Amino acid sequence: MKMTMVIRIHKLSRPFSLLPLSLSSTSLFSISHSHSLTLRTPRRRFHSTPLSTSSFMASSRFRNLVHLNAIVSENGGAGGGGSNGSVSSSSAVASTEDDEDSVLGVGYRLPPAEIRDIVDAPPLPILSFSPYRDKILFLKRRSLPPLSELAKPEEKLAGIRIDGQCNCRSRISFYTGIGIHQLMPDDSLGPELEVHGLPDGAKINFVTWSPDGRHLAFTVRIDEEGGSSGKLRVWVADVETGKARPLFQNTDIYVNAVFNNFVWVNDSTLLVCTIPSSRGDPPKKPLVPRGPKVQSNEQKNIIQARTYQDLLKDTYDEDLFDYYATSLLVLGSLEDGTVKEFGPPAVYTSLDPSPDHKYILISTIHRPYSFIVPCGRFPNRVDVWTTDGKFVRELCDLPLAEDIPIAFNSVRKGMRSINWRADKPSTLYWVETQDGGDARIEVSPRDIVYTQSAEPLESEQPEILHKLDLRYGGIYWCDDSLALVYESWYKTRKIRTWVISPGSLEDNPRLLFDRSSEDVYSDPGSPMQRRTPLGTYVIAKLKKENYDGTYVLLNGSGATPEGNIPFIDLFDINTGSKERIWKSDKETYYESVLALMSDQKEGDLNIDELKFLTSKESKTENTQYYILRWPGKTASQITNFPHPYPQLASLQKEMIRYERKDGVQLTATLYLPPNYDPAKDGPLPCLIWSYPGEFKSKDAAGQVRGSPNEFASIGPTSALLWLARRFAILAGPTIPIIGEGNEEANDRYVEQLVASAEAAVQEVIKRGVAHPDKIAVGGHSYGAFMTANLLAHAPHLFCCGIARSGAYNRTLTPFGFQNEDRTLWEATSTYVEMSPFISANKIKKPILLIHGEEDNNPGTLPMQSDRFFNALKGHGALCRLVVLPFESHGYSSRESIMHVLWETDRWLEKYCSSNASDLGQDGDKNKEEGNAAADSAGKVVAGSGGGGTESSSPDNDGFYSIQRSFLW
């Protein structure tokens, strides 16, 4: 059962990729179901929230592991593909020279060349290591897609979007080619072997290694006449020769990739989700409906749901969902080309072979469907089959889950997190809640972890592995003598790690770590894993001469008041003693250990034979990858990627600390243009780009996150692009909203927001780098919400604002938003006072609103920007609304991105670079009103921390967000 690592750590042995989300991460890598290690080259770095409510280990460097196939997403494409390139659609693109300031319909525009050239730089490839670490793939990417691709028809069903032509998720990007490199004994790369034999124009997705590392499997699609994409077919390639061929000789067998696509069941056999050949044409929408749309709650059930989008609307949508989501499973052999049907057609959502490849865990969803929740809450059945297609048993059939409480840590009733033990051939484990899934109910234990063999004897009952008083958060497996179990609780930010002996349950569990997930300084790190003979990954044990302890490697981000200093500790599980055997060079470089490479041999590892994959970067040197070997700790560089934007190679970066007026320490990263000298050049126009974060503790909020030596990664819509326009950029200043004890943070949201912004503005002015009348503020999603509130409640601080894809009226998200889990009726004043829509009459400074017309993010419906704009316009505010056709919560097409950059640059040039104090006769009055508003906010009792971030799984407002505040 495939689950994202954002939620559970126990799936490290399955097909995951690490999106570059964490403050400590420098790259992408995965320990995959194909037993490979996948890295993403560091073109862009995103930051995640300090604590995701669904994450059991938010402070862990592994908290952002995501299934490799999950990278194929609307906002990122395959492996995060989708970058930069030329316009190939028929959309009009105007030059920047035309003066269209007063015209609403300006067509698509291009930003100045100094910005455009950075965005159009060719993307770097994604790297993927073979299961035995002897070969590396270079997965080549295209540039930013044209708008015409986004304009293709899509079906919005059950919370997902489907490309009916390809029968996969819509808007997926792709790789354009695969290069294979041998990793030589001296840790250098051999010459590239190009995978060949593919059709011209092949679009490649879902690249996976076979368990033995001898073959690659992937899907291929090609454009058909008229520009539409063809359906996906499975291809395989021989790694030694690079020769590629279709898996199936029958060219009418297509992949259904709406949920899953294919998995390796052994070294030479694939189980593939295919489109049933007999399904016919899609159902047609009846001209006359079968009846009225009726929803009823005559049983008086309490059902609260956030503002999900793209839900099923009627019985026609249900039929259409079944049509596209139903798959027929087939087994395909690489050896003889045979094809065998596997089970009946169904909506298969997960295929997970056991470590010994004898069984496969299969999940399906079925009717009755729902019109108020997405498909993840539909009835879900989990079965065990043999890998040759024989049904073994049903594990569970969970009912429709419309009634999961909105309180954080609430879960679905019944069996959940069903997976294979990584240390056993075919043993299952799962979790069952004891509180009915309702986090508001006090009960002990709250969760119980069970384990059982795949085919138990008739009298064999599930065995209790561990009982938890907090919510289960995942397991690191090792062997019968050792496993680490995690539990956490969002309200208190508590996270615990337990040591258990799975083979000796009479041994009492021992509490290893008990800490606050907000306290990054106390994060001990996560255990490093090694590959087993079965191809799974378990905790790596080490042996040390003359010592009999049980040693593991803890890999941590090393947060300190001076910034992150990643480390590797040799940790004795039994005594708790540790020895730091490696740490990053904190003076000049930011280095990080990404994976253990010396894991091919069985048994405990020898400390003198360790080999790691590491990354290294500095403020001005982009990330490169290395092999680090013991005992001499010698590092060999294996990549030599060019600087992605040499025109900004000498930009100036400084991690700064400053204090809010209540004494809480705040942090930010200050970027200055190349060759800028404040003494000679004077203050600059400044753009502050951020994202608020919630904390339970002032001390935790004031902790430093990130490293001053990290390379300044610039995404296609990054605020850092304006360094090329001679702006000072204050990136990610912490905007902590703190609720200590029983206090809820949002009850003093505006007060704390304004105090944090005041401190940031005062700091850049004090440093002489920002002109006090030329400071703009901006943000994406919850950062847009922040921007609008600051212009309403602190107009004296900023000359203008840029708000993208935000929500501005919290009464339209009545059942919780972001990290607020009280309803509108439980916290009416909070909802109203936090909503900048209610304060639209106070906004006097220019505000630019941008929104994707097809935003699918819960909470940020496009009407939020439309209604907010009308409210502003109704009070005579200087405002502009830009709605991007076909774009979702994050923007992906080149035309749209370039136009967003043009709009932003125009806004900043007109209302920030020019003298902000000359905007109108109301300027002085605005300052006076702003000062009065700040004074009326009262005493500030707040803190700092993890600002400038957005979550990768739906954040608590449901934001399926582009991850960092820099990547707007």
PDB file of N, CA and C in Angstrom, residues 588-667:
ATOM      1  N   THR A 588      32.027  27.509   5.574  1.00  0.00           N
ATOM      2  CA  THR A 588      31.849  27.928   4.177  1.00  0.00           C
ATOM      3  C   THR A 588      30.775  27.146   3.457  1.00  0.00           C
ATOM      4  N   TYR A 589      30.672  25.851   3.755  1.00  0.00           N
ATOM      5  CA  TYR A 589      29.813  24.972   2.967  1.00  0.00           C
ATOM      6  C   TYR A 589      28.642  24.447   3.796  1.00  0.00           C
ATOM      7  N   TYR A 590      27.634  24.030   3.066  1.00  0.00           N
ATOM      8  CA  TYR A 590      26.533  23.279   3.645  1.00  0.00           C
ATOM      9  C   TYR A 590      26.592  21.893   3.028  1.00  0.00           C
ATOM     10  N   GLU A 591      26.902  20.897   3.859  1.00  0.00           N
ATOM     11  CA  GLU A 591      27.016  19.526   3.392  1.00  0.00           C
ATOM     12  C   GLU A 591      25.959  18.679   4.082  1.00  0.00           C
ATOM     13  N   SER A 592      25.521  17.646   3.400  1.00  0.00           N
ATOM     14  CA  SER A 592      24.473  16.803   3.965  1.00  0.00           C
ATOM     15  C   SER A 592      24.667  15.378   3.479  1.00  0.00           C
ATOM     16  N   VAL A 593      24.469  14.411   4.370  1.00  0.00           N
ATOM     17  CA  VAL A 593      24.521  12.996   4.006  1.00  0.00           C
ATOM     18  C   VAL A 593      23.135  12.571   3.542  1.00  0.00           C
ATOM     19  N   LEU A 594      23.082  12.033   2.330  1.00  0.00           N
ATOM     20  CA  LEU A 594      21.791  11.709   1.729  1.00  0.00           C
ATOM     21  C   LEU A 594      21.423  10.250   1.833  1.00  0.00           C
ATOM     22  N   ALA A 595      22.418   9.355   1.759  1.00  0.00           N
ATOM     23  CA  ALA A 595      22.100   7.926   1.788  1.00  0.00           C
ATOM     24  C   ALA A 595      23.346   7.126   2.089  1.00  0.00           C
ATOM     25  N   LEU A 596      23.110   5.943   2.652  1.00  0.00           N
ATOM     26  CA  LEU A 596      24.172   4.984   2.897  1.00  0.00           C
ATOM     27  C   LEU A 596      24.404   4.185   1.616  1.00  0.00           C
ATOM     28  N   MET A 597      25.641   4.130   1.162  1.00  0.00           N
ATOM     29  CA  MET A 597      25.958   3.443  -0.094  1.00  0.00           C
ATOM     30  C   MET A 597      26.656   2.107   0.130  1.00  0.00           C
ATOM     31  N   SER A 598      27.139   1.840   1.338  1.00  0.00           N
ATOM     32  CA  SER A 598      27.874   0.596   1.621  1.00  0.00           C
ATOM     33  C   SER A 598      26.948  -0.399   2.300  1.00  0.00           C
ATOM     34  N   ASP A 599      25.886  -0.790   1.597  1.00  0.00           N
ATOM     35  CA  ASP A 599      24.878  -1.643   2.229  1.00  0.00           C
ATOM     36  C   ASP A 599      24.653  -2.946   1.483  1.00  0.00           C
ATOM     37  N   GLN A 600      25.616  -3.329   0.617  1.00  0.00           N
ATOM     38  CA  GLN A 600      25.397  -4.508  -0.198  1.00  0.00           C
ATOM     39  C   GLN A 600      25.619  -5.814   0.563  1.00  0.00           C
ATOM     40  N   LYS A 601      26.526  -5.805   1.549  1.00  0.00           N
ATOM     41  CA  LYS A 601      26.852  -7.029   2.277  1.00  0.00           C
ATOM     42  C   LYS A 601      25.837  -7.272   3.398  1.00  0.00           C
ATOM     43  N   GLU A 602      25.640  -8.567   3.705  1.00  0.00           N
ATOM     44  CA  GLU A 602      24.756  -8.913   4.814  1.00  0.00           C
ATOM     45  C   GLU A 602      25.479  -8.731   6.139  1.00  0.00           C
ATOM     46  N   GLY A 603      24.712  -8.689   7.213  1.00  0.00           N
ATOM     47  CA  GLY A 603      25.290  -8.561   8.530  1.00  0.00           C
ATOM     48  C   GLY A 603      25.518  -7.116   8.916  1.00  0.00           C
ATOM     49  N   ASP A 604      26.067  -6.929  10.109  1.00  0.00           N
ATOM     50  CA  ASP A 604      26.335  -5.579  10.592  1.00  0.00           C
ATOM     51  C   ASP A 604      27.434  -4.932   9.764  1.00  0.00           C
ATOM     52  N   LEU A 605      27.327  -3.636   9.583  1.00  0.00           N
ATOM     53  CA  LEU A 605      28.314  -2.905   8.800  1.00  0.00           C
ATOM     54  C   LEU A 605      29.537  -2.604   9.658  1.00  0.00           C
ATOM     55  N   ASN A 606      30.679  -2.547   8.989  1.00  0.00           N
ATOM     56  CA  ASN A 606      31.925  -2.175   9.659  1.00  0.00           C
ATOM     57  C   ASN A 606      32.102  -0.670   9.552  1.00  0.00           C
ATOM     58  N   ILE A 607      32.366  -0.034  10.672  1.00  0.00           N
ATOM     59  CA  ILE A 607      32.474   1.419  10.669  1.00  0.00           C
ATOM     60  C   ILE A 607      33.606   1.915   9.770  1.00  0.00           C
ATOM     61  N   ASP A 608      34.631   1.070   9.559  1.00  0.00           N
ATOM     62  CA  ASP A 608      35.758   1.480   8.724  1.00  0.00           C
ATOM     63  C   ASP A 608      35.507   1.245   7.239  1.00  0.00           C
ATOM     64  N   GLU A 609      34.310   0.742   6.903  1.00  0.00           N
ATOM     65  CA  GLU A 609      33.994   0.491   5.496  1.00  0.00           C
ATOM     66  C   GLU A 609      32.767   1.286   5.051  1.00  0.00           C
ATOM     67  N   LEU A 610      32.436   2.339   5.798  1.00  0.00           N
ATOM     68  CA  LEU A 610      31.257   3.130   5.463  1.00  0.00           C
ATOM     69  C   LEU A 610      31.470   3.926   4.171  1.00  0.00           C
ATOM     70  N   LYS A 611      30.380   4.071   3.432  1.00  0.00           N
ATOM     71  CA  LYS A 611      30.379   4.892   2.217  1.00  0.00           C
ATOM     72  C   LYS A 611      29.023   5.584   2.137  1.00  0.00           C
ATOM     73  N   PHE A 612      29.050   6.896   1.956  1.00  0.00           N
ATOM     74  CA  PHE A 612      27.818   7.676   1.912  1.00  0.00           C
ATOM     75  C   PHE A 612      27.742   8.468   0.607  1.00  0.00           C
ATOM     76  N   LEU A 613      26.518   8.769   0.238  1.00  0.00           N
ATOM     77  CA  LEU A 613      26.271   9.765  -0.807  1.00  0.00           C
ATOM     78  C   LEU A 613      26.005  11.080  -0.099  1.00  0.00           C
ATOM     79  N   THR A 614      26.736  12.121  -0.468  1.00  0.00           N
ATOM     80  CA  THR A 614      26.575  13.417   0.176  1.00  0.00           C
ATOM     81  C   THR A 614      26.373  14.500  -0.865  1.00  0.00           C
ATOM     82  N   SER A 615      25.936  15.647  -0.397  1.00  0.00           N
ATOM     83  CA  SER A 615      25.847  16.826  -1.252  1.00  0.00           C
ATOM     84  C   SER A 615      26.631  17.949  -0.590  1.00  0.00           C
ATOM     85  N   LYS A 616      27.052  18.897  -1.394  1.00  0.00           N
ATOM     86  CA  LYS A 616      27.856  20.004  -0.885  1.00  0.00           C
ATOM     87  C   LYS A 616      27.535  21.240  -1.706  1.00  0.00           C
ATOM     88  N   GLU A 617      27.380  22.367  -1.000  1.00  0.00           N
ATOM     89  CA  GLU A 617      27.064  23.617  -1.665  1.00  0.00           C
ATOM     90  C   GLU A 617      27.515  24.767  -0.791  1.00  0.00           C
ATOM     91  N   SER A 618      27.490  25.950  -1.357  1.00  0.00           N
ATOM     92  CA  SER A 618      27.797  27.157  -0.592  1.00  0.00           C
ATOM     93  C   SER A 618      26.856  28.260  -1.053  1.00  0.00           C
ATOM     94  N   LYS A 619      27.034  29.441  -0.535  1.00  0.00           N
ATOM     95  CA  LYS A 619      26.183  30.555  -0.936  1.00  0.00           C
ATOM     96  C   LYS A 619      26.247  30.801  -2.439  1.00  0.00           C
ATOM     97  N   THR A 620      27.411  30.591  -3.026  1.00  0.00           N
ATOM     98  CA  THR A 620      27.610  30.929  -4.441  1.00  0.00           C
ATOM     99  C   THR A 620      27.885  29.709  -5.313  1.00  0.00           C
ATOM    100  N   GLU A 621      28.064  28.528  -4.721  1.00  0.00           N
ATOM    101  CA  GLU A 621      28.349  27.317  -5.484  1.00  0.00           C
ATOM    102  C   GLU A 621      27.141  26.397  -5.409  1.00  0.00           C
ATOM    103  N   ASN A 622      26.605  26.025  -6.568  1.00  0.00           N
ATOM    104  CA  ASN A 622      25.428  25.176  -6.583  1.00  0.00           C
ATOM    105  C   ASN A 622      25.767  23.756  -6.150  1.00  0.00           C
ATOM    106  N   THR A 623      24.755  23.007  -5.799  1.00  0.00           N
ATOM    107  CA  THR A 623      24.925  21.688  -5.201  1.00  0.00           C
ATOM    108  C   THR A 623      25.582  20.707  -6.160  1.00  0.00           C
ATOM    109  N   GLN A 624      26.570  20.013  -5.640  1.00  0.00           N
ATOM    110  CA  GLN A 624      27.186  18.885  -6.332  1.00  0.00           C
ATOM    111  C   GLN A 624      27.125  17.679  -5.403  1.00  0.00           C
ATOM    112  N   TYR A 625      27.244  16.481  -5.999  1.00  0.00           N
ATOM    113  CA  TYR A 625      27.132  15.254  -5.221  1.00  0.00           C
ATOM    114  C   TYR A 625      28.472  14.548  -5.128  1.00  0.00           C
ATOM    115  N   TYR A 626      28.680  13.871  -3.988  1.00  0.00           N
ATOM    116  CA  TYR A 626      29.960  13.260  -3.664  1.00  0.00           C
ATOM    117  C   TYR A 626      29.757  11.863  -3.097  1.00  0.00           C
ATOM    118  N   ILE A 627      30.809  11.051  -3.194  1.00  0.00           N
ATOM    119  CA  ILE A 627      30.896   9.796  -2.462  1.00  0.00           C
ATOM    120  C   ILE A 627      31.902  10.000  -1.337  1.00  0.00           C
ATOM    121  N   LEU A 628      31.452   9.795  -0.113  1.00  0.00           N
ATOM    122  CA  LEU A 628      32.285   9.992   1.072  1.00  0.00           C
ATOM    123  C   LEU A 628      32.614   8.627   1.662  1.00  0.00           C
ATOM    124  N   ARG A 629      33.929   8.322   1.804  1.00  0.00           N
ATOM    125  CA  ARG A 629      34.372   7.001   2.240  1.00  0.00           C
ATOM    126  C   ARG A 629      35.133   7.069   3.556  1.00  0.00           C
ATOM    127  N   TRP A 630      34.922   6.011   4.356  1.00  0.00           N
ATOM    128  CA  TRP A 630      35.699   5.799   5.562  1.00  0.00           C
ATOM    129  C   TRP A 630      36.829   4.829   5.248  1.00  0.00           C
ATOM    130  N   PRO A 631      37.903   4.754   6.027  1.00  0.00           N
ATOM    131  CA  PRO A 631      38.092   5.461   7.295  1.00  0.00           C
ATOM    132  C   PRO A 631      38.666   6.865   7.135  1.00  0.00           C
ATOM    133  N   GLY A 632      39.158   7.206   5.946  1.00  0.00           N
ATOM    134  CA  GLY A 632      39.809   8.501   5.789  1.00  0.00           C
ATOM    135  C   GLY A 632      38.856   9.657   5.570  1.00  0.00           C
ATOM    136  N   LYS A 633      37.546   9.364   5.427  1.00  0.00           N
ATOM    137  CA  LYS A 633      36.535  10.383   5.166  1.00  0.00           C
ATOM    138  C   LYS A 633      36.891  11.210   3.932  1.00  0.00           C
ATOM    139  N   THR A 634      37.376  10.527   2.900  1.00  0.00           N
ATOM    140  CA  THR A 634      37.713  11.178   1.641  1.00  0.00           C
ATOM    141  C   THR A 634      36.465  11.313   0.789  1.00  0.00           C
ATOM    142  N   ALA A 635      36.301  12.457   0.139  1.00  0.00           N
ATOM    143  CA  ALA A 635      35.117  12.742  -0.668  1.00  0.00           C
ATOM    144  C   ALA A 635      35.506  12.865  -2.137  1.00  0.00           C
ATOM    145  N   SER A 636      34.794  12.138  -2.992  1.00  0.00           N
ATOM    146  CA  SER A 636      35.018  12.197  -4.430  1.00  0.00           C
ATOM    147  C   SER A 636      33.795  12.785  -5.105  1.00  0.00           C
ATOM    148  N   GLN A 637      33.979  13.846  -5.862  1.00  0.00           N
ATOM    149  CA  GLN A 637      32.865  14.509  -6.528  1.00  0.00           C
ATOM    150  C   GLN A 637      32.426  13.702  -7.742  1.00  0.00           C
ATOM    151  N   ILE A 638      31.129  13.462  -7.858  1.00  0.00           N
ATOM    152  CA  ILE A 638      30.629  12.661  -8.981  1.00  0.00           C
ATOM    153  C   ILE A 638      29.799  13.471  -9.966  1.00  0.00           C
ATOM    154  N   THR A 639      29.457  14.703  -9.639  1.00  0.00           N
ATOM    155  CA  THR A 639      28.731  15.554 -10.586  1.00  0.00           C
ATOM    156  C   THR A 639      29.456  16.880 -10.735  1.00  0.00           C
ATOM    157  N   ASN A 640      29.184  17.527 -11.834  1.00  0.00           N
ATOM    158  CA  ASN A 640      29.771  18.846 -12.077  1.00  0.00           C
ATOM    159  C   ASN A 640      28.752  19.697 -12.825  1.00  0.00           C
ATOM    160  N   PHE A 641      27.637  19.956 -12.169  1.00  0.00           N
ATOM    161  CA  PHE A 641      26.566  20.714 -12.795  1.00  0.00           C
ATOM    162  C   PHE A 641      26.963  22.181 -12.919  1.00  0.00           C
ATOM    163  N   PRO A 642      26.660  22.809 -14.036  1.00  0.00           N
ATOM    164  CA  PRO A 642      26.991  24.230 -14.186  1.00  0.00           C
ATOM    165  C   PRO A 642      26.123  25.100 -13.303  1.00  0.00           C
ATOM    166  N   HIS A 643      26.597  26.291 -13.029  1.00  0.00           N
ATOM    167  CA  HIS A 643      25.801  27.252 -12.261  1.00  0.00           C
ATOM    168  C   HIS A 643      24.542  27.594 -13.053  1.00  0.00           C
ATOM    169  N   PRO A 644      23.362  27.471 -12.436  1.00  0.00           N
ATOM    170  CA  PRO A 644      22.113  27.657 -13.201  1.00  0.00           C
ATOM    171  C   PRO A 644      21.857  29.099 -13.630  1.00  0.00           C
ATOM    172  N   TYR A 645      22.434  30.076 -12.941  1.00  0.00           N
ATOM    173  CA  TYR A 645      22.224  31.479 -13.304  1.00  0.00           C
ATOM    174  C   TYR A 645      23.494  32.247 -12.970  1.00  0.00           C
ATOM    175  N   PRO A 646      24.486  32.141 -13.847  1.00  0.00           N
ATOM    176  CA  PRO A 646      25.786  32.777 -13.568  1.00  0.00           C
ATOM    177  C   PRO A 646      25.692  34.282 -13.403  1.00  0.00           C
ATOM    178  N   GLN A 647      24.659  34.909 -13.969  1.00  0.00           N
ATOM    179  CA  GLN A 647      24.528  36.356 -13.832  1.00  0.00           C
ATOM    180  C   GLN A 647      24.288  36.774 -12.390  1.00  0.00           C
ATOM    181  N   LEU A 648      23.859  35.824 -11.536  1.00  0.00           N
ATOM    182  CA  LEU A 648      23.657  36.119 -10.116  1.00  0.00           C
ATOM    183  C   LEU A 648      24.620  35.324  -9.232  1.00  0.00           C
ATOM    184  N   ALA A 649      25.686  34.843  -9.823  1.00  0.00           N
ATOM    185  CA  ALA A 649      26.622  34.001  -9.087  1.00  0.00           C
ATOM    186  C   ALA A 649      27.220  34.720  -7.881  1.00  0.00           C
ATOM    187  N   SER A 650      27.344  36.031  -7.977  1.00  0.00           N
ATOM    188  CA  SER A 650      27.962  36.783  -6.879  1.00  0.00           C
ATOM    189  C   SER A 650      26.935  37.506  -6.010  1.00  0.00           C
ATOM    190  N   LEU A 651      25.674  37.006  -6.023  1.00  0.00           N
ATOM    191  CA  LEU A 651      24.679  37.617  -5.149  1.00  0.00           C
ATOM    192  C   LEU A 651      25.137  37.503  -3.703  1.00  0.00           C
ATOM    193  N   GLN A 652      24.627  38.382  -2.873  1.00  0.00           N
ATOM    194  CA  GLN A 652      25.008  38.398  -1.464  1.00  0.00           C
ATOM    195  C   GLN A 652      23.873  37.818  -0.621  1.00  0.00           C
ATOM    196  N   LYS A 653      24.235  36.893   0.261  1.00  0.00           N
ATOM    197  CA  LYS A 653      23.242  36.218   1.083  1.00  0.00           C
ATOM    198  C   LYS A 653      23.682  36.249   2.533  1.00  0.00           C
ATOM    199  N   GLU A 654      22.749  36.570   3.434  1.00  0.00           N
ATOM    200  CA  GLU A 654      23.058  36.578   4.853  1.00  0.00           C
ATOM    201  C   GLU A 654      21.833  36.147   5.645  1.00  0.00           C
ATOM    202  N   MET A 655      22.031  35.199   6.540  1.00  0.00           N
ATOM    203  CA  MET A 655      20.964  34.822   7.461  1.00  0.00           C
ATOM    204  C   MET A 655      21.014  35.787   8.639  1.00  0.00           C
ATOM    205  N   ILE A 656      19.943  36.530   8.833  1.00  0.00           N
ATOM    206  CA  ILE A 656      19.960  37.579   9.846  1.00  0.00           C
ATOM    207  C   ILE A 656      19.019  37.222  10.991  1.00  0.00           C
ATOM    208  N   ARG A 657      19.317  37.758  12.176  1.00  0.00           N
ATOM    209  CA  ARG A 657      18.470  37.594  13.349  1.00  0.00           C
ATOM    210  C   ARG A 657      18.126  38.971  13.897  1.00  0.00           C
ATOM    211  N   TYR A 658      16.935  39.103  14.344  1.00  0.00           N
ATOM    212  CA  TYR A 658      16.491  40.369  14.916  1.00  0.00           C
ATOM    213  C   TYR A 658      15.399  40.060  15.931  1.00  0.00           C
ATOM    214  N   GLU A 659      14.956  41.061  16.636  1.00  0.00           N
ATOM    215  CA  GLU A 659      14.064  40.830  17.766  1.00  0.00           C
ATOM    216  C   GLU A 659      12.739  41.560  17.602  1.00  0.00           C
ATOM    217  N   ARG A 660      11.683  40.843  17.903  1.00  0.00           N
ATOM    218  CA  ARG A 660      10.365  41.462  17.918  1.00  0.00           C
ATOM    219  C   ARG A 660      10.213  42.237  19.223  1.00  0.00           C
ATOM    220  N   LYS A 661       9.279  43.146  19.279  1.00  0.00           N
ATOM    221  CA  LYS A 661       9.198  44.020  20.444  1.00  0.00           C
ATOM    222  C   LYS A 661       8.791  43.303  21.725  1.00  0.00           C
ATOM    223  N   ASP A 662       8.334  42.051  21.613  1.00  0.00           N
ATOM    224  CA  ASP A 662       8.065  41.283  22.824  1.00  0.00           C
ATOM    225  C   ASP A 662       9.265  40.436  23.235  1.00  0.00           C
ATOM    226  N   GLY A 663      10.397  40.615  22.525  1.00  0.00           N
ATOM    227  CA  GLY A 663      11.621  39.925  22.892  1.00  0.00           C
ATOM    228  C   GLY A 663      11.857  38.613  22.186  1.00  0.00           C
ATOM    229  N   VAL A 664      10.931  38.174  21.346  1.00  0.00           N
ATOM    230  CA  VAL A 664      11.107  36.914  20.636  1.00  0.00           C
ATOM    231  C   VAL A 664      12.083  37.111  19.482  1.00  0.00           C
ATOM    232  N   GLN A 665      13.002  36.159  19.324  1.00  0.00           N
ATOM    233  CA  GLN A 665      13.984  36.223  18.248  1.00  0.00           C
ATOM    234  C   GLN A 665      13.339  35.799  16.929  1.00  0.00           C
ATOM    235  N   LEU A 666      13.586  36.570  15.881  1.00  0.00           N
ATOM    236  CA  LEU A 666      13.099  36.257  14.546  1.00  0.00           C
ATOM    237  C   LEU A 666      14.301  36.077  13.616  1.00  0.00           C
ATOM    238  N   THR A 667      14.071  35.372  12.521  1.00  0.00           N
ATOM    239  CA  THR A 667      15.135  35.155  11.542  1.00  0.00           C
ATOM    240  C   THR A 667      14.606  35.403  10.142  1.00  0.00           C
TER     241      THR A 667
END
